[in-house]
PDB file of C-alpha atoms in Angstrom:
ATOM      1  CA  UNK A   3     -56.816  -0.321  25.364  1.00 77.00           C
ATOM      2  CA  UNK A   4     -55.443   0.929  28.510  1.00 89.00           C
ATOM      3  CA  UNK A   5     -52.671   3.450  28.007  1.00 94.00           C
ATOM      4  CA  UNK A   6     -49.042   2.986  29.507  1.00 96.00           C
ATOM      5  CA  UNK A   7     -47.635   4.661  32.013  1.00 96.00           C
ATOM      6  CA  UNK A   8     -43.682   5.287  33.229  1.00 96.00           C
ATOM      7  CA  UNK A   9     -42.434   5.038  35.470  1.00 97.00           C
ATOM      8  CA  UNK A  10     -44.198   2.613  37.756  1.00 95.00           C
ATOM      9  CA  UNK A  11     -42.747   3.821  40.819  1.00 97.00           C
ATOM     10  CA  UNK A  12     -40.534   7.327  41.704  1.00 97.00           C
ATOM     11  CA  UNK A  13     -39.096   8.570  44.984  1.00 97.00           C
ATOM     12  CA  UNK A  14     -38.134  12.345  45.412  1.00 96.00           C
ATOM     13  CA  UNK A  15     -36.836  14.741  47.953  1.00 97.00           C
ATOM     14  CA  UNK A  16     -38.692  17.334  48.389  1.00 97.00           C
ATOM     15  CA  UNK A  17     -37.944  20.167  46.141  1.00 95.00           C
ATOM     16  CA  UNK A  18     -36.610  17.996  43.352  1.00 96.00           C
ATOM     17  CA  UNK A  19     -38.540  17.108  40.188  1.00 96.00           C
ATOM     18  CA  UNK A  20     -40.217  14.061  38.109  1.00 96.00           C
ATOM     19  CA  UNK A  21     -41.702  13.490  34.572  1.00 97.00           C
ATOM     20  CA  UNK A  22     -44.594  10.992  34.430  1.00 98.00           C
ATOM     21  CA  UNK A  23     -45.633   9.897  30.729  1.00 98.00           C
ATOM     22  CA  UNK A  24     -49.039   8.385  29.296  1.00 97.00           C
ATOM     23  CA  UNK A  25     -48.487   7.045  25.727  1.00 97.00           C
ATOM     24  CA  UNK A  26     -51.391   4.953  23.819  1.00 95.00           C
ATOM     25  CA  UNK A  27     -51.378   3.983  20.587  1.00 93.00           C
ATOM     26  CA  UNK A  28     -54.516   4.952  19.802  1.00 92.00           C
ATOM     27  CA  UNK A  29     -55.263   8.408  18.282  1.00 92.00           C
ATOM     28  CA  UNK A  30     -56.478  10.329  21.693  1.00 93.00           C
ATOM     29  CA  UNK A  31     -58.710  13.444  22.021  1.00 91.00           C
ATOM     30  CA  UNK A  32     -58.416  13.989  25.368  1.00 93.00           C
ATOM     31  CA  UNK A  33     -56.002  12.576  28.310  1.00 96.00           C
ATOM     32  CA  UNK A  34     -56.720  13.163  31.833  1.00 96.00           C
ATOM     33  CA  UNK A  35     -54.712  13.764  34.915  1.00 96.00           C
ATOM     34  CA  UNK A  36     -55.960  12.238  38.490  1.00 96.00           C
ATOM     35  CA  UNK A  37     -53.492  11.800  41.743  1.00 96.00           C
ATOM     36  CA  UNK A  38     -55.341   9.069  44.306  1.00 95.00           C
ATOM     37  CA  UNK A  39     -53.769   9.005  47.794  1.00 95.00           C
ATOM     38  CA  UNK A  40     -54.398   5.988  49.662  1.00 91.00           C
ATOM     39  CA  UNK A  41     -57.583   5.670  50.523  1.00 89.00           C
ATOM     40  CA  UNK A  42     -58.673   8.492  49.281  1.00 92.00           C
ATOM     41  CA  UNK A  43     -60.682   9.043  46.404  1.00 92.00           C
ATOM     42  CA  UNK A  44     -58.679  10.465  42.785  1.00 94.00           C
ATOM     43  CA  UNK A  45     -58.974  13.915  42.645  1.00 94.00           C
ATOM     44  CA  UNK A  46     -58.437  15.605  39.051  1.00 94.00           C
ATOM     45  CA  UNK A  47     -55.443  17.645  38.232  1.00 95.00           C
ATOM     46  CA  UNK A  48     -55.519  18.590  34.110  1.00 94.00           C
ATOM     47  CA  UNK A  49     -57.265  17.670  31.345  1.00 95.00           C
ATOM     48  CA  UNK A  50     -55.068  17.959  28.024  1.00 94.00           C
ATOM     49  CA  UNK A  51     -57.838  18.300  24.730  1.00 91.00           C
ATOM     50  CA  UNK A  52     -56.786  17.647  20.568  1.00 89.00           C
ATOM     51  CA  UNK A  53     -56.403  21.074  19.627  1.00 87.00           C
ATOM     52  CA  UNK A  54     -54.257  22.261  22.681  1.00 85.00           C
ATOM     53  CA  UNK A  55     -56.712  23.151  25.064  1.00 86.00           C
ATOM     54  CA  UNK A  56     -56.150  22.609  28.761  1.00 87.00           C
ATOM     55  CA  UNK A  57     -58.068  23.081  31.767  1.00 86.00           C
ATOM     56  CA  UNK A  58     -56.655  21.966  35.313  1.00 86.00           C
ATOM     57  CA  UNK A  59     -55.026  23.329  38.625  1.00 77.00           C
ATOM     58  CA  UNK A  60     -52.550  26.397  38.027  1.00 69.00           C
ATOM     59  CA  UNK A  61     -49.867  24.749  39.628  1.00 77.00           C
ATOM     60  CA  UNK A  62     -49.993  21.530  37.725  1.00 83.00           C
ATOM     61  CA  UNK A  63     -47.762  21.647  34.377  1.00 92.00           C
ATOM     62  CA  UNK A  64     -48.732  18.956  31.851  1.00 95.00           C
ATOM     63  CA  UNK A  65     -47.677  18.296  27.829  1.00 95.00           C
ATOM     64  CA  UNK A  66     -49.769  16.342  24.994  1.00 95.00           C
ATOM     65  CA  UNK A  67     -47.970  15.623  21.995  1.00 94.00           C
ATOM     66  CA  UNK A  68     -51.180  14.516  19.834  1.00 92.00           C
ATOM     67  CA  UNK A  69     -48.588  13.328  17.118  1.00 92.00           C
ATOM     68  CA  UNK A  70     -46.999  10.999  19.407  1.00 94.00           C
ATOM     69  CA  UNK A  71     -50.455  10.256  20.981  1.00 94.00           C
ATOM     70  CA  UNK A  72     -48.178  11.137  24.573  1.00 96.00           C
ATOM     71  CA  UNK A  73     -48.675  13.187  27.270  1.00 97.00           C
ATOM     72  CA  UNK A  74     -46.367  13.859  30.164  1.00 97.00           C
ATOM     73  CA  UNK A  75     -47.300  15.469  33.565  1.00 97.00           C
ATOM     74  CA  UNK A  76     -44.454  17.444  35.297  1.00 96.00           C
ATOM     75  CA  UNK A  77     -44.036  17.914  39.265  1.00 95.00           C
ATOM     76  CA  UNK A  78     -41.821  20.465  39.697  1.00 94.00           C
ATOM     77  CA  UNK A  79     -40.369  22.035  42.979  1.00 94.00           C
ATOM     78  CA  UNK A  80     -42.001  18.449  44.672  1.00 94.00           C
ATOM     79  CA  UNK A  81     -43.229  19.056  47.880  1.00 94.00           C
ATOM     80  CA  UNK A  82     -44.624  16.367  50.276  1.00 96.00           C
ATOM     81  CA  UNK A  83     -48.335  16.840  49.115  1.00 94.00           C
ATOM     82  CA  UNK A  84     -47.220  15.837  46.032  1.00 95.00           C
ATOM     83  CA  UNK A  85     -46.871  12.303  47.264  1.00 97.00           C
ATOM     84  CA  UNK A  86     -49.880   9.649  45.848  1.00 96.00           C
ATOM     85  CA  UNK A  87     -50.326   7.427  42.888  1.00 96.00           C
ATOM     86  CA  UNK A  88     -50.754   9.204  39.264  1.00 97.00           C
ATOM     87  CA  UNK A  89     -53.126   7.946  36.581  1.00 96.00           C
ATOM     88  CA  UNK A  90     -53.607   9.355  33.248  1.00 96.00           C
ATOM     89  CA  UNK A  91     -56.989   8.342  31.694  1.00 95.00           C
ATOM     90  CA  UNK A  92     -57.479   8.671  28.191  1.00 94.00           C
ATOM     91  CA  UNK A  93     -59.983   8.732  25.337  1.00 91.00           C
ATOM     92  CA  UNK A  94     -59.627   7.482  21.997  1.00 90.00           C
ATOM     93  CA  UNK A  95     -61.864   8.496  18.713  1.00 83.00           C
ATOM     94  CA  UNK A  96     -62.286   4.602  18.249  1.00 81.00           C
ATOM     95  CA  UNK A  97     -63.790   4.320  21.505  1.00 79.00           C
ATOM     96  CA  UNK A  98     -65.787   7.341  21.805  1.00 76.00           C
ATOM     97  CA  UNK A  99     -66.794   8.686  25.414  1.00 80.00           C
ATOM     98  CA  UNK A 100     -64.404   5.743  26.924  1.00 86.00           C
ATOM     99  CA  UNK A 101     -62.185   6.856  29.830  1.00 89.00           C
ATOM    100  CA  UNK A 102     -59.294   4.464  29.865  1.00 92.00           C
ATOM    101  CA  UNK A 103     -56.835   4.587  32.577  1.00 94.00           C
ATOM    102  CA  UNK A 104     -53.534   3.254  32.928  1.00 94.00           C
ATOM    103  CA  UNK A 105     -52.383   1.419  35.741  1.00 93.00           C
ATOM    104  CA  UNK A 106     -50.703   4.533  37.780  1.00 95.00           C
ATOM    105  CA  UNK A 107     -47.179   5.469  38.569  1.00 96.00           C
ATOM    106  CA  UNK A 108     -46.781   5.991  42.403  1.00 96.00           C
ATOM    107  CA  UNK A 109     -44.867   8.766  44.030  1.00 97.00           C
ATOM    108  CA  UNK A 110     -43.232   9.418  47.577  1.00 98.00           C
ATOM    109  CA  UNK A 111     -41.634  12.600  47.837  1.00 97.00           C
ATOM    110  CA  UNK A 112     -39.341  12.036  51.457  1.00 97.00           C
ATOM    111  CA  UNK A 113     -38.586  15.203  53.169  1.00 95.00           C
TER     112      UNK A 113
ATOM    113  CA  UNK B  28     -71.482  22.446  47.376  1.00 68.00           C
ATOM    114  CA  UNK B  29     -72.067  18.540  48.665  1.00 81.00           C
ATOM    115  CA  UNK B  30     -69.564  16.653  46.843  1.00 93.00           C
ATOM    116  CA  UNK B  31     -70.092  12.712  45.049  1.00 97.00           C
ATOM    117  CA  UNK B  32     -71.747  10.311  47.798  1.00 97.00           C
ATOM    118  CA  UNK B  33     -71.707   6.766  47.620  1.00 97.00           C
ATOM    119  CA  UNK B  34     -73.560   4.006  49.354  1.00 97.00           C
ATOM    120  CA  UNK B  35     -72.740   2.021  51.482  1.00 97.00           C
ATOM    121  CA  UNK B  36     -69.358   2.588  52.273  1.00 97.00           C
ATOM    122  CA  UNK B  37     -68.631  -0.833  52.338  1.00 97.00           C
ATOM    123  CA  UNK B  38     -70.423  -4.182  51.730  1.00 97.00           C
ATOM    124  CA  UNK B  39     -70.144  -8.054  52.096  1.00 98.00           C
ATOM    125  CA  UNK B  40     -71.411 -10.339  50.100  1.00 98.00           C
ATOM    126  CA  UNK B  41     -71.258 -13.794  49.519  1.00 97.00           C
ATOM    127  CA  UNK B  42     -71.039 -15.648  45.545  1.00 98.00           C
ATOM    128  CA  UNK B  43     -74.279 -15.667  43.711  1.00 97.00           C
ATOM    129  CA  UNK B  44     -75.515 -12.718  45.610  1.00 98.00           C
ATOM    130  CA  UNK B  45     -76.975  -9.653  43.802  1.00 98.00           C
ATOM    131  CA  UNK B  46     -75.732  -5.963  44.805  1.00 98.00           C
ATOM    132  CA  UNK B  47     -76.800  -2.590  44.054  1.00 98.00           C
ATOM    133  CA  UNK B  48     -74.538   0.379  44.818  1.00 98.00           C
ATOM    134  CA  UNK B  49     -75.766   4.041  44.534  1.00 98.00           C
ATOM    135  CA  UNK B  50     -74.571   7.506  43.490  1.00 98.00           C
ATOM    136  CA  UNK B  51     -75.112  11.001  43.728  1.00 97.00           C
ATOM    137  CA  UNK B  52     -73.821  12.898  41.588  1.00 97.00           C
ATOM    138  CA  UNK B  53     -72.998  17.032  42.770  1.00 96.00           C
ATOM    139  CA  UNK B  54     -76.131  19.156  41.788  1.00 94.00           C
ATOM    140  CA  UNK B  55     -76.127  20.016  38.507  1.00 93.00           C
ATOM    141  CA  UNK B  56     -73.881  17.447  36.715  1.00 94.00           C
ATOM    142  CA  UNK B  57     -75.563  15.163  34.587  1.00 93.00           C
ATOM    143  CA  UNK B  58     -73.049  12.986  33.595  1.00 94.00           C
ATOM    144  CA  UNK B  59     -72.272  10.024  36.156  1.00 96.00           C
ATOM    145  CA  UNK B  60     -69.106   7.100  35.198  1.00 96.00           C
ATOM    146  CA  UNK B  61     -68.722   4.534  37.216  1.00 97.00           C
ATOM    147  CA  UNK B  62     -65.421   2.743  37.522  1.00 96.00           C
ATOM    148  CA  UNK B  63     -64.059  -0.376  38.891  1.00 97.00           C
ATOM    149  CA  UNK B  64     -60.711  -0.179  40.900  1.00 96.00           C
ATOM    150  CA  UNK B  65     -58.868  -3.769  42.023  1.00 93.00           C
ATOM    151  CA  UNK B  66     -55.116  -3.792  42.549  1.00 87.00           C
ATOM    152  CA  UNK B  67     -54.624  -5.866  39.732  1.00 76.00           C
ATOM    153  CA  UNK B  68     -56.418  -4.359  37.295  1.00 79.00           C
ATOM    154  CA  UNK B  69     -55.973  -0.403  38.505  1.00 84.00           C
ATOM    155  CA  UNK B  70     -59.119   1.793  37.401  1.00 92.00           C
ATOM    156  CA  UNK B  71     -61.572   0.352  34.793  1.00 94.00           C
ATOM    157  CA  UNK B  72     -64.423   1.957  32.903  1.00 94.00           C
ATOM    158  CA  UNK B  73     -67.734   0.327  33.207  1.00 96.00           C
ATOM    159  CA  UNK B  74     -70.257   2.618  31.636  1.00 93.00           C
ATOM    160  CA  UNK B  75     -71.182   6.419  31.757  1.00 94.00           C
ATOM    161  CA  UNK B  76     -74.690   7.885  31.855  1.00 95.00           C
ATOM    162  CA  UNK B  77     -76.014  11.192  30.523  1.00 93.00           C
ATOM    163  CA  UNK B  78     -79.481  12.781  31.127  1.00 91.00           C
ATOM    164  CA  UNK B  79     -80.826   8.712  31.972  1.00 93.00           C
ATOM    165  CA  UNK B  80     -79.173   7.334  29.342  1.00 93.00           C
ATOM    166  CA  UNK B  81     -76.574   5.196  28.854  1.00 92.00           C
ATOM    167  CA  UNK B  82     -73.822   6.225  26.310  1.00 90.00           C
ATOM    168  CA  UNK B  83     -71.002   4.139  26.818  1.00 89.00           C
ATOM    169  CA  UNK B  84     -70.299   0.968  27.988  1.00 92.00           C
ATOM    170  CA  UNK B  85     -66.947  -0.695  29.598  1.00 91.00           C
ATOM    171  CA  UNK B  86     -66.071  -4.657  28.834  1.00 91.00           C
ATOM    172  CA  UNK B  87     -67.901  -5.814  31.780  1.00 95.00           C
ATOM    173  CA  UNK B  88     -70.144  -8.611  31.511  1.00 96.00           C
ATOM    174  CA  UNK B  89     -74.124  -8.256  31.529  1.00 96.00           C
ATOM    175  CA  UNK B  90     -73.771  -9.101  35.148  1.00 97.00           C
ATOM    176  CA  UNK B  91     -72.973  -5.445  35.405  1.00 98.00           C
ATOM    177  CA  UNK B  92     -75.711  -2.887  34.610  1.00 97.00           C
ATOM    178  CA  UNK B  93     -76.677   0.136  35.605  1.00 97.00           C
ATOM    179  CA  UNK B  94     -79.300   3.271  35.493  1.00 97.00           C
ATOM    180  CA  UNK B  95     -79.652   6.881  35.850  1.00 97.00           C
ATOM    181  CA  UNK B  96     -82.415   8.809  37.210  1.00 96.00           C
ATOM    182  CA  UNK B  97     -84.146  11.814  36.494  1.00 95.00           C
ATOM    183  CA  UNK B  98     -82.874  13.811  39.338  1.00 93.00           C
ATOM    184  CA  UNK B  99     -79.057  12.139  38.157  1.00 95.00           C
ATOM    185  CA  UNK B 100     -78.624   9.775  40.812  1.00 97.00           C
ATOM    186  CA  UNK B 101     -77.862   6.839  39.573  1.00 98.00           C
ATOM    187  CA  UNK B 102     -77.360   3.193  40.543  1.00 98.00           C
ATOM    188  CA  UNK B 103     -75.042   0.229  39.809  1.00 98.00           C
ATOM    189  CA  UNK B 104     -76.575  -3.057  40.099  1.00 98.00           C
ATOM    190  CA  UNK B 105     -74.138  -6.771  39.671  1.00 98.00           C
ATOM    191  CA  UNK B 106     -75.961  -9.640  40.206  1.00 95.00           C
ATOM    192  CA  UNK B 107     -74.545 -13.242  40.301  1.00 97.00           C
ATOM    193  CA  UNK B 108     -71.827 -12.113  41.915  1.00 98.00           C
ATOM    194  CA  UNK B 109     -68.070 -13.607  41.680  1.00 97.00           C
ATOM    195  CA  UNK B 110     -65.277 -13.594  44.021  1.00 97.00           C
ATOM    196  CA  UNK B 111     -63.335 -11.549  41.009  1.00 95.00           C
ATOM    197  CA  UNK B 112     -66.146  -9.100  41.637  1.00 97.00           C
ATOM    198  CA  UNK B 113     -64.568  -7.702  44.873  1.00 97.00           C
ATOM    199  CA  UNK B 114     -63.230  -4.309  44.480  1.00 97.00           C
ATOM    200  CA  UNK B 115     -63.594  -0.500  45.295  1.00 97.00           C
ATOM    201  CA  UNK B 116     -66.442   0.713  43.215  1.00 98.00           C
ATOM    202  CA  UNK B 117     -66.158   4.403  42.324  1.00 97.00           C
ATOM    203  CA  UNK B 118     -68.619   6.632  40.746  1.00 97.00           C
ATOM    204  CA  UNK B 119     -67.571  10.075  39.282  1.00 96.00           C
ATOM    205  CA  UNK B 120     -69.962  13.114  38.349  1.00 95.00           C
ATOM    206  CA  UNK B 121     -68.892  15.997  35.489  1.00 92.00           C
ATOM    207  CA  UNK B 122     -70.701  18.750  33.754  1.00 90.00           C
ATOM    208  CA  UNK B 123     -71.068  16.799  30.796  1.00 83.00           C
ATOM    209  CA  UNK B 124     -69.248  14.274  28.946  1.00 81.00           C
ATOM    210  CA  UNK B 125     -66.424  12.485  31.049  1.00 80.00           C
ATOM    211  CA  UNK B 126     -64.138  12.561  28.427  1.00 82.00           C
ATOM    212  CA  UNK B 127     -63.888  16.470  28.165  1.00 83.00           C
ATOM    213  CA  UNK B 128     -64.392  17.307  31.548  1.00 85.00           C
ATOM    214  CA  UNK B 129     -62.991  17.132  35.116  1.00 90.00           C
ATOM    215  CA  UNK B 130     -64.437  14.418  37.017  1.00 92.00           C
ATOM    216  CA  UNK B 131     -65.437  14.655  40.774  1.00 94.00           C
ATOM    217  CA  UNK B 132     -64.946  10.931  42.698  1.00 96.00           C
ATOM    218  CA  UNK B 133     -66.990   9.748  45.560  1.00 96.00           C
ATOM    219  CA  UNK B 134     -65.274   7.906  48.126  1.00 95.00           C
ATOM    220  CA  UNK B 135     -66.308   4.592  46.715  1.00 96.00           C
ATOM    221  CA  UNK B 136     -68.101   1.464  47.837  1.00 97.00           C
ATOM    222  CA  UNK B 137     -65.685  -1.773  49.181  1.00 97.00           C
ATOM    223  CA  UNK B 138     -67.224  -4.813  48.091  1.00 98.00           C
ATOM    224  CA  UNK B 139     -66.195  -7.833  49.072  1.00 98.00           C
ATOM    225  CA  UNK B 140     -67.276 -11.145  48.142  1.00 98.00           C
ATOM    226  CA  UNK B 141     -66.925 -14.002  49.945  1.00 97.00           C
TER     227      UNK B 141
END
């Protein structure tokens, strides 16, 4: 089941800041992080893993509340290369080595 | 190091057609996904394969299969194809299993059927 994101859509000035959450409600073991910019291809940001593990970019802040089955990606200090469409992908125990995706929340950070 | 490369770039089709797209993964990584991505629909698993086998598998039709060689390339085949078939087909290398590591993306393959 694909996870949900919010919100669908966020506009920033550069400098300001943005949440973007991924919630499922299936019990995850691993969400994923991936910014596409149009026609380009995604490129991976953070991987969140049960057990609090994280691997990703250094400049990329992310949360995963495995209680809540959430996760939320933070952009901080936006600048315009921020700008792009976010999709968290995740991957449930009850469908084992299945990378779900939700449908993306785009951003435009405006000078 | 090459990154993902897909071929063709782009391809045209018409309904009842057959298509296969290819991969390559970046040396080394064994593990290649493939994913459909429509505007409707956003990104959608179709199946991961490991070391020539297949371990997981989307909710795609049989239409949709695929294989891995030795040397991890790997190819997507859809045959009988439907106009709901037309999308950017996207192929994505890792280390090892998808779900517990970062993915590389090709640039895709644009198929459109007619």
């Amino acid at each position: 089941q694909q996870p949900v994101q919010s919100p669908q859509a966020v506009i920033l000035r550069e400098g300001e800041d943005a949440v973007i959450n991924c919630s499922s409600s299936k019990a995850l073991y691993s969400v994923h992080w991936y910014r596409q910019k149009h026609g380009e291809a995604p490129v991976f940001l953070m991987i969140l893993l049960k057990g609090g593990e994280q691997k990703g970019h250094e400049k990329i802040s992310a949360s995963f509340n495995e209680k809540k089955q959430q996760s939320s990606l933070y952009l901080t200090a936006s600048q315009l290369s921020y700008s792009g469409t976010y999709f968290c992908g995740t991957a449930s125990t009850d469908s084992w080595g299945k990378l779900q995706f939700g449908a993306g929340t785009q951003v435009v950070v405006t000078p | 190091k090459a990154g993902v490369t897909q071929t063709p770039r782009y391809l045209i089709k018409t309904r009842g057609q057959q298509v296969t797209l290819s991969c390559s993964p970046i040396s080394g990584h064994r593990s290649v996904s493939w994913y459909q991505q429509t505007p409707g629909q956003g990104l959608q698993f179709l199946f991961e394969y490991f070391s020539e086998t297949q371990r997981n598998k989307g909710n795609f039709p049989g239409r949709f299969s695929g294989r891995q060689f030795s040397n991890s390339r790997s190819e997507m085949n859809v045959s009988t194809l439907e106009l709901g078939d037309s999308a950017l087909y996207l192929c994505a290398s890792s280390l090892g299993a998808g779900t517990y590591n970062e993915q590389f993306f090709g640039p895709g393959t644009r198929l459109t059927v007619l």
